[in-house]
Amino acid sequence: MLRVTVELWPGGRGSARRVIATADIGRVKDGALADYQVDLQEDLLGDVGDMAFVRSYPRWSASVWDLVARCIAAALSGGREELPPRPVLPDVPAHTASGNRRYVRLREIPEPARTFFQRNIANSGRPLVEEDPDPLDCAWAHDWSDFLDGQR
């Protein structure tokens, strides 16, 4: 079995490193043309993509990184050895509350950005927007912009 580990090194410091994702790749059929199974895990999201297979892979014909890339692509694209369309920044509308206070609704932020953003603002002040249908499900629009720009 191969295990590919993705570590985050905040500020380039190995002492603060933490694992944020893994890919487990197991050979399920031997031979010159082997079959592999892959499972992707992410710290915040758990399973990523579907359990996938790369079938009839010609062993010893390329770098191990070729196998890893194909396995990750298969898990992210429903079993095809191709990458899904490149993601784009989430288009989240900013709303305006009384007093020209701009905010975003957390429920309108798609995953996985919502989970990362919620963790990022967990100890920050948030607006209570009484005119919103879910007044506690809001965050400041400037916090969302700063998060997307890497400033938070």
JSON list of C-alpha atoms in Angstrom, two decimals:
[
{"chain": "A", "resi": 1, "resn": "MET", "atom": "CA", "xyz": [0.00, 0.00, 0.00]},
{"chain": "A", "resi": 2, "resn": "LEU", "atom": "CA", "xyz": [1.08, 3.53, -0.69]},
{"chain": "A", "resi": 3, "resn": "ARG", "atom": "CA", "xyz": [0.14, 6.37, 1.63]},
{"chain": "A", "resi": 4, "resn": "VAL", "atom": "CA", "xyz": [0.54, 9.90, 0.34]},
{"chain": "A", "resi": 5, "resn": "THR", "atom": "CA", "xyz": [0.46, 12.47, 3.13]},
{"chain": "A", "resi": 6, "resn": "VAL", "atom": "CA", "xyz": [-0.13, 16.19, 2.71]},
{"chain": "A", "resi": 7, "resn": "GLU", "atom": "CA", "xyz": [1.29, 18.27, 5.55]},
{"chain": "A", "resi": 8, "resn": "LEU", "atom": "CA", "xyz": [0.80, 21.96, 6.25]},
{"chain": "A", "resi": 9, "resn": "TRP", "atom": "CA", "xyz": [3.91, 23.73, 7.56]},
{"chain": "A", "resi": 10, "resn": "PRO", "atom": "CA", "xyz": [2.67, 27.12, 8.84]},
{"chain": "A", "resi": 11, "resn": "GLY", "atom": "CA", "xyz": [5.26, 29.75, 8.03]},
{"chain": "A", "resi": 12, "resn": "GLY", "atom": "CA", "xyz": [7.59, 27.01, 6.77]},
{"chain": "A", "resi": 13, "resn": "ARG", "atom": "CA", "xyz": [8.11, 25.70, 10.32]},
{"chain": "A", "resi": 14, "resn": "GLY", "atom": "CA", "xyz": [8.38, 21.92, 10.49]},
{"chain": "A", "resi": 15, "resn": "SER", "atom": "CA", "xyz": [7.81, 22.04, 14.24]},
{"chain": "A", "resi": 16, "resn": "ALA", "atom": "CA", "xyz": [4.25, 23.29, 13.65]},
{"chain": "A", "resi": 17, "resn": "ARG", "atom": "CA", "xyz": [3.44, 20.85, 10.85]},
{"chain": "A", "resi": 18, "resn": "ARG", "atom": "CA", "xyz": [0.19, 18.93, 10.77]},
{"chain": "A", "resi": 19, "resn": "VAL", "atom": "CA", "xyz": [-1.32, 16.40, 8.41]},
{"chain": "A", "resi": 20, "resn": "ILE", "atom": "CA", "xyz": [-4.27, 17.84, 6.48]},
{"chain": "A", "resi": 21, "resn": "ALA", "atom": "CA", "xyz": [-4.92, 15.08, 3.93]},
{"chain": "A", "resi": 22, "resn": "THR", "atom": "CA", "xyz": [-3.98, 11.53, 2.97]},
{"chain": "A", "resi": 23, "resn": "ALA", "atom": "CA", "xyz": [-4.40, 9.27, -0.03]},
{"chain": "A", "resi": 24, "resn": "ASP", "atom": "CA", "xyz": [-4.31, 5.51, 0.54]},
{"chain": "A", "resi": 25, "resn": "ILE", "atom": "CA", "xyz": [-3.54, 3.58, -2.64]},
{"chain": "A", "resi": 26, "resn": "GLY", "atom": "CA", "xyz": [-3.67, -0.19, -2.50]},
{"chain": "A", "resi": 27, "resn": "ARG", "atom": "CA", "xyz": [-2.92, -2.74, -5.19]},
{"chain": "A", "resi": 28, "resn": "VAL", "atom": "CA", "xyz": [-5.94, -5.06, -5.46]},
{"chain": "A", "resi": 29, "resn": "LYS", "atom": "CA", "xyz": [-4.79, -7.11, -8.46]},
{"chain": "A", "resi": 30, "resn": "ASP", "atom": "CA", "xyz": [-1.22, -8.15, -9.22]},
{"chain": "A", "resi": 31, "resn": "GLY", "atom": "CA", "xyz": [0.40, -8.65, -12.56]},
{"chain": "A", "resi": 32, "resn": "ALA", "atom": "CA", "xyz": [2.03, -6.59, -15.24]},
{"chain": "A", "resi": 33, "resn": "LEU", "atom": "CA", "xyz": [-1.26, -4.69, -15.59]},
{"chain": "A", "resi": 34, "resn": "ALA", "atom": "CA", "xyz": [-2.29, -4.15, -11.97]},
{"chain": "A", "resi": 35, "resn": "ASP", "atom": "CA", "xyz": [-5.45, -2.70, -10.46]},
{"chain": "A", "resi": 36, "resn": "TYR", "atom": "CA", "xyz": [-5.28, -0.09, -7.69]},
{"chain": "A", "resi": 37, "resn": "GLN", "atom": "CA", "xyz": [-7.88, 1.24, -5.28]},
{"chain": "A", "resi": 38, "resn": "VAL", "atom": "CA", "xyz": [-7.66, 4.75, -3.80]},
{"chain": "A", "resi": 39, "resn": "ASP", "atom": "CA", "xyz": [-9.28, 6.45, -0.83]},
{"chain": "A", "resi": 40, "resn": "LEU", "atom": "CA", "xyz": [-8.81, 10.19, -0.21]},
{"chain": "A", "resi": 41, "resn": "GLN", "atom": "CA", "xyz": [-9.23, 11.70, 3.27]},
{"chain": "A", "resi": 42, "resn": "GLU", "atom": "CA", "xyz": [-9.11, 15.33, 4.32]},
{"chain": "A", "resi": 43, "resn": "ASP", "atom": "CA", "xyz": [-8.76, 16.60, 7.88]},
{"chain": "A", "resi": 44, "resn": "LEU", "atom": "CA", "xyz": [-11.84, 18.84, 7.87]},
{"chain": "A", "resi": 45, "resn": "LEU", "atom": "CA", "xyz": [-14.02, 17.07, 5.33]},
{"chain": "A", "resi": 46, "resn": "GLY", "atom": "CA", "xyz": [-13.38, 13.36, 5.88]},
{"chain": "A", "resi": 47, "resn": "ASP", "atom": "CA", "xyz": [-13.83, 11.34, 2.69]},
{"chain": "A", "resi": 48, "resn": "VAL", "atom": "CA", "xyz": [-13.09, 13.31, -0.45]},
{"chain": "A", "resi": 49, "resn": "GLY", "atom": "CA", "xyz": [-14.47, 12.02, -3.72]},
{"chain": "A", "resi": 50, "resn": "ASP", "atom": "CA", "xyz": [-15.52, 8.41, -4.16]},
{"chain": "A", "resi": 51, "resn": "MET", "atom": "CA", "xyz": [-13.57, 5.23, -3.55]},
{"chain": "A", "resi": 52, "resn": "ALA", "atom": "CA", "xyz": [-12.03, 4.79, -6.98]},
{"chain": "A", "resi": 53, "resn": "PHE", "atom": "CA", "xyz": [-10.01, 2.35, -9.02]},
{"chain": "A", "resi": 54, "resn": "VAL", "atom": "CA", "xyz": [-7.25, 2.62, -11.59]},
{"chain": "A", "resi": 55, "resn": "ARG", "atom": "CA", "xyz": [-7.42, -0.56, -13.63]},
{"chain": "A", "resi": 56, "resn": "SER", "atom": "CA", "xyz": [-4.83, -2.27, -15.81]},
{"chain": "A", "resi": 57, "resn": "TYR", "atom": "CA", "xyz": [-2.06, 0.11, -14.81]},
{"chain": "A", "resi": 58, "resn": "PRO", "atom": "CA", "xyz": [1.25, -0.91, -16.44]},
{"chain": "A", "resi": 59, "resn": "ARG", "atom": "CA", "xyz": [3.49, -1.41, -13.41]},
{"chain": "A", "resi": 60, "resn": "TRP", "atom": "CA", "xyz": [7.11, -0.26, -13.61]},
{"chain": "A", "resi": 61, "resn": "SER", "atom": "CA", "xyz": [6.40, 1.83, -16.72]},
{"chain": "A", "resi": 62, "resn": "ALA", "atom": "CA", "xyz": [6.50, 5.30, -15.14]},
{"chain": "A", "resi": 63, "resn": "SER", "atom": "CA", "xyz": [7.30, 7.21, -11.99]},
{"chain": "A", "resi": 64, "resn": "VAL", "atom": "CA", "xyz": [5.25, 6.43, -8.90]},
{"chain": "A", "resi": 65, "resn": "TRP", "atom": "CA", "xyz": [3.96, 10.00, -9.20]},
{"chain": "A", "resi": 66, "resn": "ASP", "atom": "CA", "xyz": [2.16, 9.03, -12.42]},
{"chain": "A", "resi": 67, "resn": "LEU", "atom": "CA", "xyz": [0.25, 6.35, -10.50]},
{"chain": "A", "resi": 68, "resn": "VAL", "atom": "CA", "xyz": [-0.46, 8.74, -7.61]},
{"chain": "A", "resi": 69, "resn": "ALA", "atom": "CA", "xyz": [-1.74, 11.46, -9.97]},
{"chain": "A", "resi": 70, "resn": "ARG", "atom": "CA", "xyz": [-3.99, 9.02, -11.83]},
{"chain": "A", "resi": 71, "resn": "CYS", "atom": "CA", "xyz": [-5.40, 7.63, -8.58]},
{"chain": "A", "resi": 72, "resn": "ILE", "atom": "CA", "xyz": [-6.14, 11.09, -7.19]},
{"chain": "A", "resi": 73, "resn": "ALA", "atom": "CA", "xyz": [-7.74, 12.15, -10.49]},
{"chain": "A", "resi": 74, "resn": "ALA", "atom": "CA", "xyz": [-9.89, 8.99, -10.54]},
{"chain": "A", "resi": 75, "resn": "ALA", "atom": "CA", "xyz": [-11.11, 9.63, -6.98]},
{"chain": "A", "resi": 76, "resn": "LEU", "atom": "CA", "xyz": [-12.01, 13.24, -7.77]},
{"chain": "A", "resi": 77, "resn": "SER", "atom": "CA", "xyz": [-13.70, 12.60, -11.11]},
{"chain": "A", "resi": 78, "resn": "GLY", "atom": "CA", "xyz": [-15.94, 9.61, -10.55]},
{"chain": "A", "resi": 79, "resn": "GLY", "atom": "CA", "xyz": [-13.48, 6.96, -11.67]},
{"chain": "A", "resi": 80, "resn": "ARG", "atom": "CA", "xyz": [-12.05, 8.64, -14.77]},
{"chain": "A", "resi": 81, "resn": "GLU", "atom": "CA", "xyz": [-8.31, 9.25, -14.94]},
{"chain": "A", "resi": 82, "resn": "GLU", "atom": "CA", "xyz": [-8.82, 12.94, -15.63]},
{"chain": "A", "resi": 83, "resn": "LEU", "atom": "CA", "xyz": [-9.08, 15.96, -13.42]},
{"chain": "A", "resi": 84, "resn": "PRO", "atom": "CA", "xyz": [-12.51, 17.46, -12.86]},
{"chain": "A", "resi": 85, "resn": "PRO", "atom": "CA", "xyz": [-13.01, 21.03, -14.13]},
{"chain": "A", "resi": 86, "resn": "ARG", "atom": "CA", "xyz": [-10.77, 23.52, -12.38]},
{"chain": "A", "resi": 87, "resn": "PRO", "atom": "CA", "xyz": [-12.57, 25.01, -9.38]},
{"chain": "A", "resi": 88, "resn": "VAL", "atom": "CA", "xyz": [-13.37, 28.69, -9.22]},
{"chain": "A", "resi": 89, "resn": "LEU", "atom": "CA", "xyz": [-13.70, 30.99, -6.24]},
{"chain": "A", "resi": 90, "resn": "PRO", "atom": "CA", "xyz": [-17.13, 30.68, -4.65]},
{"chain": "A", "resi": 91, "resn": "ASP", "atom": "CA", "xyz": [-19.48, 33.39, -5.85]},
{"chain": "A", "resi": 92, "resn": "VAL", "atom": "CA", "xyz": [-21.15, 34.40, -2.60]},
{"chain": "A", "resi": 93, "resn": "PRO", "atom": "CA", "xyz": [-23.44, 37.41, -2.60]},
{"chain": "A", "resi": 94, "resn": "ALA", "atom": "CA", "xyz": [-22.92, 40.15, -0.04]},
{"chain": "A", "resi": 95, "resn": "HIS", "atom": "CA", "xyz": [-26.08, 41.44, 1.59]},
{"chain": "A", "resi": 96, "resn": "THR", "atom": "CA", "xyz": [-26.68, 44.79, 3.23]},
{"chain": "A", "resi": 97, "resn": "ALA", "atom": "CA", "xyz": [-28.36, 45.13, 6.61]},
{"chain": "A", "resi": 98, "resn": "SER", "atom": "CA", "xyz": [-29.72, 48.27, 8.19]},
{"chain": "A", "resi": 99, "resn": "GLY", "atom": "CA", "xyz": [-27.00, 50.85, 8.68]},
{"chain": "A", "resi": 100, "resn": "ASN", "atom": "CA", "xyz": [-25.20, 49.73, 5.50]},
{"chain": "A", "resi": 101, "resn": "ARG", "atom": "CA", "xyz": [-23.58, 46.77, 7.29]},
{"chain": "A", "resi": 102, "resn": "ARG", "atom": "CA", "xyz": [-22.43, 44.29, 4.61]},
{"chain": "A", "resi": 103, "resn": "TYR", "atom": "CA", "xyz": [-22.56, 40.60, 5.46]},
{"chain": "A", "resi": 104, "resn": "VAL", "atom": "CA", "xyz": [-22.58, 37.15, 3.89]},
{"chain": "A", "resi": 105, "resn": "ARG", "atom": "CA", "xyz": [-24.78, 34.21, 4.77]},
{"chain": "A", "resi": 106, "resn": "LEU", "atom": "CA", "xyz": [-22.76, 31.16, 5.78]},
{"chain": "A", "resi": 107, "resn": "ARG", "atom": "CA", "xyz": [-25.40, 28.86, 4.26]},
{"chain": "A", "resi": 108, "resn": "GLU", "atom": "CA", "xyz": [-24.70, 30.44, 0.84]},
{"chain": "A", "resi": 109, "resn": "ILE", "atom": "CA", "xyz": [-21.00, 29.56, 0.94]},
{"chain": "A", "resi": 110, "resn": "PRO", "atom": "CA", "xyz": [-20.42, 26.23, -0.80]},
{"chain": "A", "resi": 111, "resn": "GLU", "atom": "CA", "xyz": [-18.34, 23.47, 0.72]},
{"chain": "A", "resi": 112, "resn": "PRO", "atom": "CA", "xyz": [-15.51, 23.04, 1.40]},
{"chain": "A", "resi": 113, "resn": "ALA", "atom": "CA", "xyz": [-15.00, 26.83, 1.70]},
{"chain": "A", "resi": 114, "resn": "ARG", "atom": "CA", "xyz": [-17.78, 27.11, 4.31]},
{"chain": "A", "resi": 115, "resn": "THR", "atom": "CA", "xyz": [-16.12, 24.66, 6.69]},
{"chain": "A", "resi": 116, "resn": "PHE", "atom": "CA", "xyz": [-12.71, 26.33, 6.36]},
{"chain": "A", "resi": 117, "resn": "PHE", "atom": "CA", "xyz": [-14.19, 29.82, 6.73]},
{"chain": "A", "resi": 118, "resn": "GLN", "atom": "CA", "xyz": [-16.27, 28.86, 9.78]},
{"chain": "A", "resi": 119, "resn": "ARG", "atom": "CA", "xyz": [-13.18, 27.44, 11.44]},
{"chain": "A", "resi": 120, "resn": "ASN", "atom": "CA", "xyz": [-11.28, 30.61, 10.54]},
{"chain": "A", "resi": 121, "resn": "ILE", "atom": "CA", "xyz": [-13.85, 32.95, 12.13]},
{"chain": "A", "resi": 122, "resn": "ALA", "atom": "CA", "xyz": [-14.71, 30.74, 15.11]},
{"chain": "A", "resi": 123, "resn": "ASN", "atom": "CA", "xyz": [-13.31, 33.27, 17.62]},
{"chain": "A", "resi": 124, "resn": "SER", "atom": "CA", "xyz": [-14.19, 36.43, 15.69]},
{"chain": "A", "resi": 125, "resn": "GLY", "atom": "CA", "xyz": [-17.04, 38.84, 16.13]},
{"chain": "A", "resi": 126, "resn": "ARG", "atom": "CA", "xyz": [-19.98, 38.23, 13.82]},
{"chain": "A", "resi": 127, "resn": "PRO", "atom": "CA", "xyz": [-23.02, 40.34, 13.03]},
{"chain": "A", "resi": 128, "resn": "LEU", "atom": "CA", "xyz": [-26.44, 39.58, 14.41]},
{"chain": "A", "resi": 129, "resn": "VAL", "atom": "CA", "xyz": [-28.63, 40.52, 11.43]},
{"chain": "A", "resi": 130, "resn": "GLU", "atom": "CA", "xyz": [-32.15, 40.61, 12.79]},
{"chain": "A", "resi": 131, "resn": "GLU", "atom": "CA", "xyz": [-33.79, 41.10, 9.38]},
{"chain": "A", "resi": 132, "resn": "ASP", "atom": "CA", "xyz": [-32.10, 37.97, 7.98]},
{"chain": "A", "resi": 133, "resn": "PRO", "atom": "CA", "xyz": [-34.19, 34.75, 8.10]},
{"chain": "A", "resi": 134, "resn": "ASP", "atom": "CA", "xyz": [-31.36, 33.09, 10.10]},
{"chain": "A", "resi": 135, "resn": "PRO", "atom": "CA", "xyz": [-29.75, 35.99, 12.02]},
{"chain": "A", "resi": 136, "resn": "LEU", "atom": "CA", "xyz": [-26.97, 33.87, 13.57]},
{"chain": "A", "resi": 137, "resn": "ASP", "atom": "CA", "xyz": [-25.85, 32.42, 10.22]},
{"chain": "A", "resi": 138, "resn": "CYS", "atom": "CA", "xyz": [-24.03, 35.57, 9.10]},
{"chain": "A", "resi": 139, "resn": "ALA", "atom": "CA", "xyz": [-20.46, 36.84, 8.87]},
{"chain": "A", "resi": 140, "resn": "TRP", "atom": "CA", "xyz": [-18.98, 40.18, 7.95]},
{"chain": "A", "resi": 141, "resn": "ALA", "atom": "CA", "xyz": [-18.45, 40.59, 4.22]},
{"chain": "A", "resi": 142, "resn": "HIS", "atom": "CA", "xyz": [-14.96, 42.01, 4.83]},
{"chain": "A", "resi": 143, "resn": "ASP", "atom": "CA", "xyz": [-14.00, 38.86, 6.78]},
{"chain": "A", "resi": 144, "resn": "TRP", "atom": "CA", "xyz": [-15.10, 36.73, 3.81]},
{"chain": "A", "resi": 145, "resn": "SER", "atom": "CA", "xyz": [-13.10, 38.90, 1.38]},
{"chain": "A", "resi": 146, "resn": "ASP", "atom": "CA", "xyz": [-10.04, 38.80, 3.63]},
{"chain": "A", "resi": 147, "resn": "PHE", "atom": "CA", "xyz": [-10.36, 35.01, 3.90]},
{"chain": "A", "resi": 148, "resn": "LEU", "atom": "CA", "xyz": [-10.47, 34.60, 0.11]},
{"chain": "A", "resi": 149, "resn": "ASP", "atom": "CA", "xyz": [-7.48, 36.94, -0.28]},
{"chain": "A", "resi": 150, "resn": "GLY", "atom": "CA", "xyz": [-5.46, 34.95, 2.28]},
{"chain": "A", "resi": 151, "resn": "GLN", "atom": "CA", "xyz": [-5.41, 37.82, 4.76]},
{"chain": "A", "resi": 152, "resn": "ARG", "atom": "CA", "xyz": [-7.10, 35.83, 7.57]}
]
